[in-house]
Amino acid sequence: MKNPLLQSFNTPYTTAPFSQIKNEHFKPAFEEAIKIAKAEIDEITSNSEIPSFKNTIETLDFSGYTLDRLSSIFFNLNSAETNDEIQKIAQEVSPLLSEFSNDIRLNEKLFERVKSIYDDRKKLNLTVEQATLLDKKYKNFARNGANLNDNAKAKLREIDMKLSKLSLQFGENVLAETNAFEMLLTDENQLKGLPDGAKEAAKMAAKEKNLEGWLITLDYPSYVPFMTYADDRSLRKKLAIAFGARAFKNNEYDNQKVVLDIVNLRHERANLLGYKTHAHFVLEERMAETPEKVLSFSNDLLEKAKPAAEKEFKQLSDFAKKDGIEQLQKWDGAYYSEKLKKQNFDLDQEALKPYFKLENVIDGAFTVAHKLFGLQFKEVETIDKYHKDVKTYEVTTTNGDFIAVFYADFFPRKGKRNGAWMTSYKSQWKKDNENSRPHISIVCNFTKPTETKPSLLTFNEVTTLFHEFGHALHGMLADTVYPSLSGTSVYWDFVELPSQLLENWCYEKEALDLFAKHYETNEPIPMELVQKIKDSSNFLEGMQTMRQLSFGLLDMQWHGADPTNIKNVKEFENQAFADTQLYPDVAENCMSTAFSHIFQGGYSSGYYSYKWAEVLDADAFEYFKETGIFNKETAKKLLDNVLSQGGTDKPMDLYKRFRGSAPSNKALLKRAGLIGKD
């Protein structure tokens, strides 16, 4: 039987042949793809010619193509459409991939060739992109153990193997805990305050499981409306505690030991490679460069945000006291924030939703991309999908040149992890006079359509869609030679710039007029609602800023010092949150055990990136506001110097070429209302 994962993908645009793939294809395909990739490496190391950029560095970057595509298909499915069998396969193949990575990085012959070219780099007359690739390849060896002795190399392999299994286990535990909790309500009074759309969705969720009543879960489209609107405080408390206690219950899905094992292994790995901590290792290849710089950056913002946050928390607490709430708790935050926002700005989030039908918002994102970059999106049915809910698009220029395949997956389901993310099924690259275009995907968890209403987004979900679409544009508009430098393959504290920048268009009347139309009457969103969105955009921004900074600081506490003496995850976390805590602690809750960004995703020692990129995006959008938010010249500068360039040069250099100067945090502080606040 032919394995579809090992054939040439004979599909439109060589997209992944999802309908032909069975779970039993994956493990044999991985074993074979690793063999093919190893043979490609052997070909480089056995080449009798003198090592050159072309026969070593370039050939190395284009090697492993079959394995890369297979890995992207498999691990994207493990996030968006997983099941017990796929999770079991992930546990089996991750160590194989970890071992293979180490086989390359610890290959002495290969490193010798790379090093000889690196040592001669000044004589080679390389382009900026080639010089960046050479630097990256050399550091990939040097920073991952190529200079270690044999015993240390064996130790490194052992650590990497353990880490690959632990991060998978962490994610599986969080998903299992998220899926395990259900709150079935049978008395409609318990839903008081909940908008009709949320009630209908809860009714539908119960019906799908053959239950009578209304089903509330920990999936965001269910959890967030309940925490924001439900009047029953005891039920909000129950739900909030369940959410905060994921993987912190001393049961089979508990992540406390997993967290400690991960941070200790990361620290040991960093020490083995000659770095003081995991954060020192990671940040060497980031814009921020050192943990000290991250802490200085974070504390500078904290100093400005904390007085505002404390003042806002007092306002919120005083407001809740009118309802007899003596002590504001975490399960009161969203509920009273929404009520206070409504009072202060006469803005009801529910009143906005009819203007944000999902299909209209998608069209809006496409129209913004068209006006800025001349892109056209056409939904096509010929591209294979992994789930019927997935939408597939062909992306072209106005001249009809093919740019990318775009997948969009919007609704929650059992096999899909919470949150929203952008990913890629195939990178862009240039070889043999061909510009091979990328296959890009965004995955979200929005409210499903019900029997009476289409999918209507909250304003927060609108900005989430634009955020992920900003990442997608970074991937789709890639125009580099080498696959490892393409699209979003950039420093992690630069990767959030395109995504966070695009969110700004959601607050501008000129952009909202393109897509914010009432789903029943087609009336455009009234100007007074747009004004209220703008006026309320930095509502409780001090608290929001402090919350984001607290997560970044927790990440740095875990990874920026020796963790060997940490015995209790919860106690350690409480100490890390001491300077940023506003709400009373909840004993049953622990954030670290479900902090997937840093223990499963790639954000360890990098969570500060969101705030770092906010400085960049506020500064960049200031430029658009000066020239016009749809100014073609400014958009072209962004395209030519940032979006198309991937990781071909230092991020700060790319940014300065676009902006004409280094970024300042003034635009962010001004936008957040933190400059000039009492």
XYZ file of C-alpha atoms in Angstrom:
678
model
C 0.000 0.000 0.000
C 1.404 3.388 -1.002
C 1.836 5.883 1.805
C 0.297 9.224 0.649
C 2.653 11.115 2.958
C 5.664 9.833 1.027
C 4.349 10.472 -2.500
C 4.597 13.722 -4.434
C 1.436 15.544 -3.415
C -0.526 15.383 -6.654
C -3.098 17.935 -5.457
C -3.871 21.553 -6.407
C -0.762 23.581 -5.463
C 0.714 20.356 -3.938
C -1.397 20.868 -0.792
C -1.574 18.212 1.936
C -3.763 15.249 0.835
C -5.757 15.127 4.089
C -8.556 12.864 2.810
C -6.047 10.139 1.849
C -4.141 10.180 5.149
C -4.856 7.581 7.818
C -3.312 7.575 11.284
C -1.377 4.372 10.514
C 0.482 6.237 7.740
C 2.225 8.636 10.125
C 4.808 6.558 12.001
C 6.159 4.664 8.930
C 6.239 7.975 7.046
C 8.294 9.601 9.821
C 10.727 6.684 9.876
C 11.165 6.833 6.094
C 11.367 10.666 5.943
C 14.084 10.642 8.624
C 16.013 8.076 6.537
C 15.705 10.301 3.441
C 16.838 13.376 5.394
C 19.811 11.471 6.863
C 20.849 10.378 3.361
C 20.738 14.029 2.252
C 23.028 14.975 5.163
C 25.394 12.091 4.315
C 25.598 13.413 0.776
C 26.789 16.785 2.111
C 29.372 15.301 4.504
C 30.762 12.828 1.947
C 31.158 15.472 -0.744
C 34.831 15.465 -1.727
C 34.703 19.045 -2.988
C 36.005 21.865 -0.786
C 33.156 23.060 1.448
C 31.382 26.037 -0.098
C 28.318 28.090 0.730
C 26.400 26.374 -2.088
C 27.392 22.741 -1.514
C 27.045 22.897 2.259
C 25.002 25.780 3.718
C 22.485 26.105 0.908
C 22.149 22.352 0.390
C 21.657 21.903 4.146
C 18.851 24.469 4.208
C 16.945 22.721 1.412
C 17.468 19.250 2.909
C 14.755 17.471 4.918
C 11.899 18.797 2.784
C 9.816 15.584 3.020
C 10.297 15.476 6.777
C 9.430 19.164 7.225
C 6.158 18.856 5.327
C 5.226 15.662 7.142
C 5.990 17.238 10.537
C 3.904 20.301 9.746
C 0.909 18.163 8.704
C 1.139 15.888 11.724
C 1.776 18.447 14.463
C -0.806 20.869 13.083
C -3.369 18.063 13.246
C -2.231 17.260 16.773
C -3.227 20.833 17.715
C -6.363 21.295 15.607
C -7.878 17.834 15.101
C -6.299 15.432 17.564
C -7.487 12.202 19.163
C -6.028 9.554 21.482
C -4.344 7.737 18.602
C -2.658 10.887 17.221
C -1.488 11.822 20.719
C 0.001 8.344 21.151
C 1.795 8.646 17.774
C 3.101 12.088 18.852
C 4.640 10.506 21.961
C 6.313 7.889 19.736
C 7.610 10.151 16.957
C 8.717 13.182 19.017
C 11.739 11.352 20.473
C 12.650 10.178 16.932
C 12.594 13.792 15.724
C 14.538 14.990 18.740
C 17.137 12.284 18.114
C 17.326 13.226 14.417
C 17.801 16.943 15.243
C 20.639 16.021 17.536
C 22.127 13.696 14.906
C 22.460 16.746 12.665
C 23.526 19.304 15.283
C 26.096 16.952 16.790
C 27.419 15.690 13.435
C 31.133 16.528 13.627
C 31.850 16.222 9.898
C 28.941 18.499 9.052
C 29.957 21.039 11.691
C 33.541 21.044 10.374
C 32.281 21.977 6.922
C 29.952 24.683 8.290
C 32.683 26.059 10.560
C 35.264 26.250 7.761
C 32.835 28.374 5.691
C 31.909 30.479 8.725
C 35.584 31.159 9.492
C 36.093 32.310 5.878
C 32.866 34.331 5.712
C 34.548 37.731 5.259
C 36.162 36.586 1.997
C 32.992 35.131 0.474
C 31.165 38.223 -0.774
C 27.795 36.925 0.487
C 24.446 38.714 0.169
C 22.806 39.899 3.414
C 20.437 36.910 3.265
C 23.279 34.444 2.678
C 25.326 35.955 5.519
C 22.301 35.659 7.834
C 21.752 32.031 6.813
C 25.409 31.166 7.412
C 25.343 32.854 10.823
C 22.142 30.994 11.717
C 23.471 27.605 10.603
C 26.754 28.049 12.460
C 25.013 29.143 15.658
C 22.529 26.280 15.359
C 25.501 23.967 15.772
C 27.549 25.992 18.254
C 24.516 26.812 20.446
C 23.319 23.218 20.437
C 26.353 21.273 21.493
C 28.628 20.879 18.461
C 31.628 21.972 20.546
C 30.872 19.594 23.439
C 32.810 16.427 24.256
C 31.201 13.023 23.630
C 29.866 12.576 27.178
C 28.276 16.007 27.177
C 26.779 15.360 23.729
C 25.202 12.126 24.995
C 23.806 14.032 27.987
C 22.362 16.706 25.681
C 20.607 14.047 23.588
C 19.089 12.556 26.729
C 17.828 15.969 27.917
C 16.329 16.848 24.537
C 14.557 13.506 24.339
C 12.998 14.044 27.769
C 11.989 17.633 26.972
C 10.244 16.674 23.727
C 8.112 14.119 25.608
C 7.393 16.434 28.538
C 6.125 19.339 26.449
C 3.742 16.971 24.625
C 2.559 15.544 27.928
C 2.003 19.069 29.268
C -0.258 19.948 26.317
C -2.167 16.662 26.430
C -2.864 17.153 30.143
C -4.212 20.693 29.597
C -6.440 19.537 26.727
C -7.740 16.567 28.739
C -8.547 18.819 31.708
C -10.244 21.394 29.459
C -12.415 18.683 27.893
C -13.163 16.945 31.206
C -15.068 19.837 32.811
C -18.738 20.417 32.007
C -21.270 22.494 33.906
C -24.810 21.422 32.977
C -27.448 23.924 34.046
C -31.101 22.846 34.102
C -32.717 25.941 35.612
C -32.917 28.875 33.183
C -32.625 31.313 36.116
C -29.002 30.195 36.486
C -28.337 31.771 33.066
C -29.659 35.191 34.045
C -27.604 37.991 32.447
C -26.262 35.730 29.695
C -26.960 37.068 26.176
C -29.431 35.115 24.046
C -26.690 34.011 21.619
C -24.612 32.504 24.437
C -27.703 30.773 25.872
C -28.553 29.326 22.501
C -24.980 28.090 22.026
C -25.097 26.452 25.492
C -28.422 24.796 24.620
C -26.917 23.516 21.361
C -23.820 22.185 23.185
C -26.090 20.216 25.553
C -28.198 18.905 22.686
C -25.089 17.671 20.844
C -24.373 15.482 23.873
C -28.005 14.360 24.234
C -28.389 16.341 27.452
C -31.306 18.447 28.629
C -30.497 22.021 29.634
C -27.564 24.325 28.958
C -23.949 23.120 28.821
C -21.135 25.483 29.857
C -17.549 24.369 29.181
C -14.000 25.711 29.487
C -13.777 26.395 25.736
C -13.372 30.148 25.290
C -16.636 30.808 23.364
C -18.505 29.214 26.292
C -16.274 30.311 29.188
C -15.762 33.994 28.301
C -19.451 35.019 27.885
C -20.395 33.220 31.095
C -17.638 34.951 33.088
C -18.572 38.304 31.519
C -22.360 38.274 31.799
C -23.729 35.577 34.130
C -25.324 37.180 37.208
C -24.959 34.047 39.362
C -21.729 34.749 41.234
C -21.462 31.233 42.699
C -21.531 29.713 39.200
C -18.949 32.206 37.934
C -16.788 31.182 40.866
C -17.225 27.485 40.086
C -16.294 28.028 36.443
C -13.301 30.304 37.186
C -11.889 27.869 39.728
C -12.289 24.974 37.262
C -10.467 26.980 34.573
C -7.650 28.021 36.912
C -7.268 24.511 38.352
C -6.537 22.766 35.054
C -3.671 20.299 35.490
C -3.371 21.340 39.168
C -5.496 18.707 40.886
C -3.022 15.995 41.884
C -4.709 13.616 39.447
C -3.399 11.735 36.402
C -3.377 14.993 34.391
C -1.446 17.033 36.946
C 1.343 19.183 35.466
C 3.188 20.278 38.640
C 5.967 17.717 38.309
C 5.994 18.223 34.514
C 6.636 21.964 35.023
C 9.468 21.357 37.494
C 11.018 18.700 35.257
C 10.862 20.993 32.215
C 12.448 24.027 33.916
C 15.172 21.929 35.530
C 16.031 20.158 32.279
C 16.089 23.472 30.393
C 18.415 24.914 33.026
C 20.674 21.853 32.926
C 20.761 22.059 29.122
C 21.719 25.750 29.201
C 24.500 25.080 31.740
C 25.806 22.213 29.641
C 26.067 24.606 26.681
C 27.875 27.227 28.746
C 24.966 29.570 29.542
C 24.007 30.822 32.991
C 20.281 30.048 32.536
C 17.777 28.976 29.895
C 16.790 32.652 29.487
C 20.411 33.618 28.745
C 20.522 30.863 26.106
C 17.222 31.869 24.466
C 17.686 35.642 24.544
C 21.071 35.581 22.866
C 19.079 35.124 19.634
C 16.349 37.718 20.317
C 16.075 41.463 19.857
C 16.150 41.839 23.647
C 19.514 39.980 23.899
C 19.666 39.456 27.699
C 17.367 38.683 30.676
C 18.577 41.931 32.243
C 17.272 43.912 29.259
C 13.916 42.099 29.387
C 13.554 42.833 33.100
C 14.545 46.458 32.619
C 12.025 46.799 29.739
C 9.270 45.067 31.773
C 9.933 47.000 34.972
C 9.987 50.302 33.089
C 6.490 49.585 31.748
C 5.369 48.207 35.125
C 6.418 51.425 36.840
C 4.120 53.362 34.495
C 1.262 50.851 34.543
C 1.105 49.953 38.240
C -0.261 53.256 39.633
C -2.907 53.271 36.871
C -3.724 49.593 37.509
C -4.140 50.115 41.271
C -6.348 53.138 40.683
C -8.484 51.185 38.172
C -8.754 48.209 40.523
C -10.008 50.503 43.276
C -12.606 52.004 40.880
C -13.749 48.509 39.914
C -13.883 47.388 43.561
C -15.870 50.475 44.584
C -18.259 49.882 41.693
C -18.815 46.229 42.770
C -19.384 47.306 46.404
C -22.691 48.836 45.269
C -23.768 45.227 44.666
C -22.589 44.233 48.142
C -19.302 42.688 46.922
C -16.956 43.411 49.803
C -13.894 41.855 48.175
C -13.530 41.778 44.386
C -12.426 38.289 43.294
C -11.061 36.940 40.006
C -14.512 35.629 39.040
C -15.891 39.169 39.415
C -13.342 40.900 37.171
C -14.826 40.397 33.688
C -18.409 40.757 34.981
C -17.945 44.117 36.716
C -15.501 45.418 34.075
C -18.210 44.904 31.462
C -20.832 46.627 33.636
C -18.532 49.559 34.413
C -17.576 49.887 30.755
C -21.253 49.970 29.848
C -21.871 52.663 32.454
C -18.835 54.803 31.537
C -19.093 54.563 27.768
C -22.664 53.436 27.272
C -21.086 50.582 25.317
C -22.612 47.127 25.420
C -20.410 44.458 23.832
C -23.571 42.585 22.871
C -24.792 45.627 20.933
C -21.634 45.398 18.812
C -21.936 41.697 17.911
C -24.676 42.042 15.242
C -22.193 44.192 13.265
C -19.517 41.498 13.353
C -20.866 38.494 11.513
C -17.896 36.162 11.024
C -18.165 36.048 7.226
C -18.220 39.864 7.082
C -15.181 40.142 9.348
C -13.280 37.643 7.166
C -14.204 39.718 4.107
C -13.083 42.812 6.026
C -9.662 41.333 6.739
C -9.375 40.363 3.060
C -10.411 43.870 1.937
C -7.845 45.512 4.245
C -5.164 43.191 2.770
C -6.366 44.093 -0.722
C -6.251 47.846 -0.094
C -2.819 47.655 1.541
C -1.033 44.981 -0.491
C -3.197 44.316 -3.563
C -4.119 40.749 -2.490
C -7.217 38.875 -3.652
C -8.801 35.921 -1.815
C -11.011 33.407 -3.577
C -12.639 30.548 -1.692
C -11.976 27.260 -3.507
C -13.476 23.832 -2.865
C -10.800 21.795 -4.660
C -8.276 21.956 -1.809
C -8.330 18.989 0.574
C -9.355 19.725 4.205
C -8.784 17.949 7.526
C -12.275 18.944 8.805
C -15.476 20.075 7.086
C -15.451 23.405 9.002
C -12.150 24.462 7.431
C -12.333 27.096 4.675
C -9.712 27.126 1.902
C -8.678 30.073 -0.263
C -6.476 30.786 -3.240
C -4.555 34.035 -2.719
C -3.406 36.012 -5.764
C -2.260 39.515 -6.713
C -4.520 41.836 -8.699
C -2.569 40.659 -11.782
C -3.552 37.067 -11.024
C -0.095 35.928 -9.812
C -0.429 33.085 -7.294
C 0.687 34.116 -3.794
C -0.419 31.414 -1.314
C -2.932 28.813 -0.192
C -4.795 29.979 2.905
C -6.662 27.693 5.344
C -8.997 29.101 8.016
C -10.445 26.992 10.854
C -12.746 28.992 13.124
C -14.844 26.871 15.535
C -14.080 24.878 18.700
C -14.406 21.098 18.816
C -13.253 18.258 21.028
C -9.956 17.538 19.251
C -8.826 21.155 19.077
C -6.860 23.053 21.693
C -8.149 26.367 23.027
C -6.972 29.754 21.800
C -5.970 31.006 18.365
C -2.812 30.566 16.317
C -1.290 30.837 12.862
C 0.734 28.043 11.363
C 2.187 26.858 8.062
C 1.890 23.643 6.028
C 4.616 24.679 3.597
C 7.202 27.467 3.626
C 8.004 29.779 0.729
C 11.408 29.478 -0.998
C 13.179 30.084 -4.308
C 15.137 27.441 -6.172
C 15.915 26.618 -9.816
C 14.099 29.742 -11.040
C 10.949 28.758 -9.128
C 9.369 30.875 -6.371
C 7.575 28.108 -4.461
C 4.658 29.674 -2.610
C 3.543 28.987 0.989
C 0.508 27.213 2.476
C -0.634 29.171 5.536
C -3.337 28.462 8.123
C -5.062 30.264 10.968
C -6.919 28.377 13.700
C -9.373 30.067 16.095
C -12.155 29.148 18.534
C -15.118 31.426 17.809
C -18.795 31.030 18.656
C -20.486 28.621 16.245
C -23.594 29.620 14.291
C -26.804 28.524 16.026
C -30.189 27.541 14.605
C -31.309 31.187 14.615
C -28.106 33.222 14.343
C -24.912 33.193 12.280
C -21.548 33.286 14.056
C -21.459 36.779 15.589
C -18.097 37.833 17.023
C -17.348 39.868 20.099
C -15.086 42.829 19.391
C -12.309 40.934 21.166
C -12.772 38.061 18.692
C -12.639 40.558 15.809
C -9.212 41.760 16.964
C -8.138 38.106 17.471
C -9.052 37.315 13.854
C -7.125 40.355 12.591
C -4.185 39.400 14.850
C -3.892 35.883 13.418
C -4.494 37.218 9.911
C -1.552 39.611 10.450
C 0.653 36.583 11.167
C -0.817 34.908 8.077
C 0.111 37.896 5.878
C 3.687 37.646 7.212
C 3.693 34.018 6.015
C 1.835 34.572 2.726
C 3.860 37.585 1.557
C 7.218 35.913 2.196
C 9.712 36.414 -0.616
C 13.046 34.949 0.463
C 15.431 32.460 -1.108
C 15.858 30.100 1.839
C 13.014 28.211 3.563
C 14.452 28.554 7.079
C 14.441 32.376 6.790
C 10.996 32.634 5.212
C 7.795 34.213 6.551
C 7.460 34.092 10.322
C 10.925 32.512 10.785
C 12.104 35.595 12.662
C 13.194 36.445 16.191
C 10.274 35.711 18.525
C 10.143 39.252 19.874
C 9.686 40.495 16.284
C 7.170 37.882 15.132
C 4.246 39.610 16.877
C 4.768 42.929 15.036
C 2.680 42.151 11.889
C -0.094 40.506 13.923
C -0.417 43.227 16.549
C -0.042 45.957 13.944
C -3.040 44.689 11.956
C -5.277 44.819 15.070
C -5.094 48.634 14.874
C -7.308 48.700 11.771
C -10.199 47.318 13.885
C -10.429 50.673 15.700
C -10.523 52.893 12.620
C -13.800 54.069 11.072
C -12.297 53.939 7.579
C -11.618 50.215 8.042
C -14.770 49.353 10.028
C -16.942 50.901 7.299
C -15.661 48.173 4.966
C -17.110 45.261 6.925
C -18.942 46.202 10.143
C -22.499 45.888 8.838
C -25.569 44.659 10.731
C -26.148 41.016 9.814
C -29.932 41.512 9.418
C -30.287 45.026 7.983
C -26.844 45.473 6.348
C -26.713 48.920 7.996
C -23.109 50.102 8.568
C -21.962 50.370 12.170
C -23.110 53.774 13.495
C -20.407 56.390 13.993
C -21.302 56.761 17.673
C -20.574 53.037 18.227
C -17.221 53.404 16.433
C -16.436 56.382 18.657
C -17.373 54.359 21.741
C -15.059 51.534 20.609
C -12.220 54.074 20.292
C -13.051 55.843 23.565
C -13.188 52.567 25.470
C -10.130 51.025 23.774
C -7.846 51.789 26.709
C -10.470 51.129 29.403
C -8.691 49.442 32.371
C -5.515 49.442 30.256
C -3.350 49.768 33.363
C -4.772 46.483 34.689
C -4.439 44.826 31.272
C -0.824 45.964 30.928
C 0.031 44.744 34.412
C -1.610 41.370 33.685
C 0.489 40.885 30.514
C 3.641 41.995 32.316
C 2.894 39.558 35.168
C 2.862 36.638 32.702
C 6.137 37.771 31.149
C 7.739 38.203 34.563
C 6.510 34.748 35.674
C 8.139 33.285 32.551
C 11.417 35.067 33.356
C 11.294 33.865 36.985
C 10.942 30.273 35.785
C 13.723 30.544 33.219
C 16.041 33.375 34.276
C 17.485 31.810 37.463
C 18.558 28.417 38.795
C 15.325 26.454 39.442
C 16.883 23.477 41.235
C 15.646 24.535 44.674
C 12.035 25.127 43.635
C 9.942 22.471 45.307
C 6.434 23.912 45.167
C 5.048 25.283 41.878
C 2.241 27.247 43.503
C 4.430 28.907 46.163
C 6.982 29.881 43.534
C 4.282 31.326 41.298
C 2.843 33.390 44.169
C 6.277 34.908 44.830
C 6.669 35.711 41.118
C 3.258 37.452 41.083
C 3.862 39.415 44.315
C 4.624 42.752 42.577
C 1.774 42.524 40.087
C -1.035 40.984 42.136
C -4.330 42.849 42.372
C -6.901 40.123 43.077
C -6.682 37.836 46.135
C -5.007 34.510 45.456
C -7.226 31.459 44.797
C -5.696 28.481 46.590
C -7.126 25.896 44.168
C -5.673 27.658 41.119
C -2.261 27.720 39.480
C -1.444 29.424 36.210
C 1.854 27.661 35.487
C 0.297 24.199 35.150
C -1.731 25.390 32.128
C 0.677 28.084 30.820
C 0.943 26.397 27.412
C 2.740 29.304 25.752
C 5.897 28.702 27.764
C 5.706 24.985 28.545
C 4.328 23.658 25.267
C 4.605 26.471 22.691
C 7.815 28.276 21.824
C 7.510 31.211 24.228
C 9.784 30.091 27.084
C 11.823 33.179 28.074
C 9.858 34.960 25.369
C 6.432 35.864 26.744
C 7.630 39.467 27.133
C 7.554 39.504 23.287
C 3.889 40.531 23.238
C 4.626 43.755 25.104
C 7.899 44.271 23.224
C 6.058 43.972 19.908
C 3.339 46.333 21.186
C 5.972 49.067 21.369
C 6.855 48.297 17.744
C 3.248 48.053 16.536
C 2.129 51.310 18.209
C 5.147 53.104 16.748
C 4.520 51.561 13.294
C 0.804 52.400 13.293
C 1.612 55.985 14.251
C 3.399 56.113 10.878
C 0.274 54.844 9.081
C -1.846 57.426 10.902
C 0.517 60.186 9.797
C 0.354 59.098 6.140
C -3.143 57.521 5.985
C -4.151 54.046 7.172
C -4.462 52.800 3.586
C -1.503 54.753 2.212
C -0.028 52.567 -0.546
C 3.497 53.947 -0.130
C 3.630 53.213 3.614
C 2.126 49.752 3.002
C 4.753 49.080 0.330
C 7.512 50.055 2.770
C 6.060 47.591 5.294
C 5.817 44.885 2.619
C 9.303 45.449 1.176
C 11.157 45.840 4.481
C 9.249 43.624 6.936
C 6.554 41.294 5.586
C 8.454 39.910 2.596
C 11.834 39.749 4.315
C 11.241 37.080 6.965
C 14.407 36.539 8.990
C 16.877 37.610 6.295
C 18.369 40.442 8.372
C 18.438 41.768 11.931
C 14.888 42.781 12.965
C 15.906 46.238 14.163
C 17.557 46.937 10.804
C 14.424 45.800 8.952
C 12.260 47.945 11.215
C 14.408 51.048 10.771
C 14.307 50.631 6.991
C 10.523 50.648 7.177
C 10.106 53.404 9.757
C 13.207 55.495 9.173
C 14.114 55.380 12.884
C 14.252 53.110 15.941
C 10.925 52.593 17.772
C 9.964 54.662 20.800
C 7.576 53.482 23.540
C 5.838 56.892 23.573
C 3.227 55.833 20.998
C 2.324 52.766 23.097
C 2.080 54.725 26.356
C -0.023 57.353 24.613
C -2.321 54.747 23.027
C -2.719 52.975 26.365
C -3.541 56.250 28.096
C -0.631 55.687 30.493
C 1.028 58.990 29.662
C -0.676 61.818 31.424
C -2.742 59.591 33.759
C -2.926 60.747 37.360
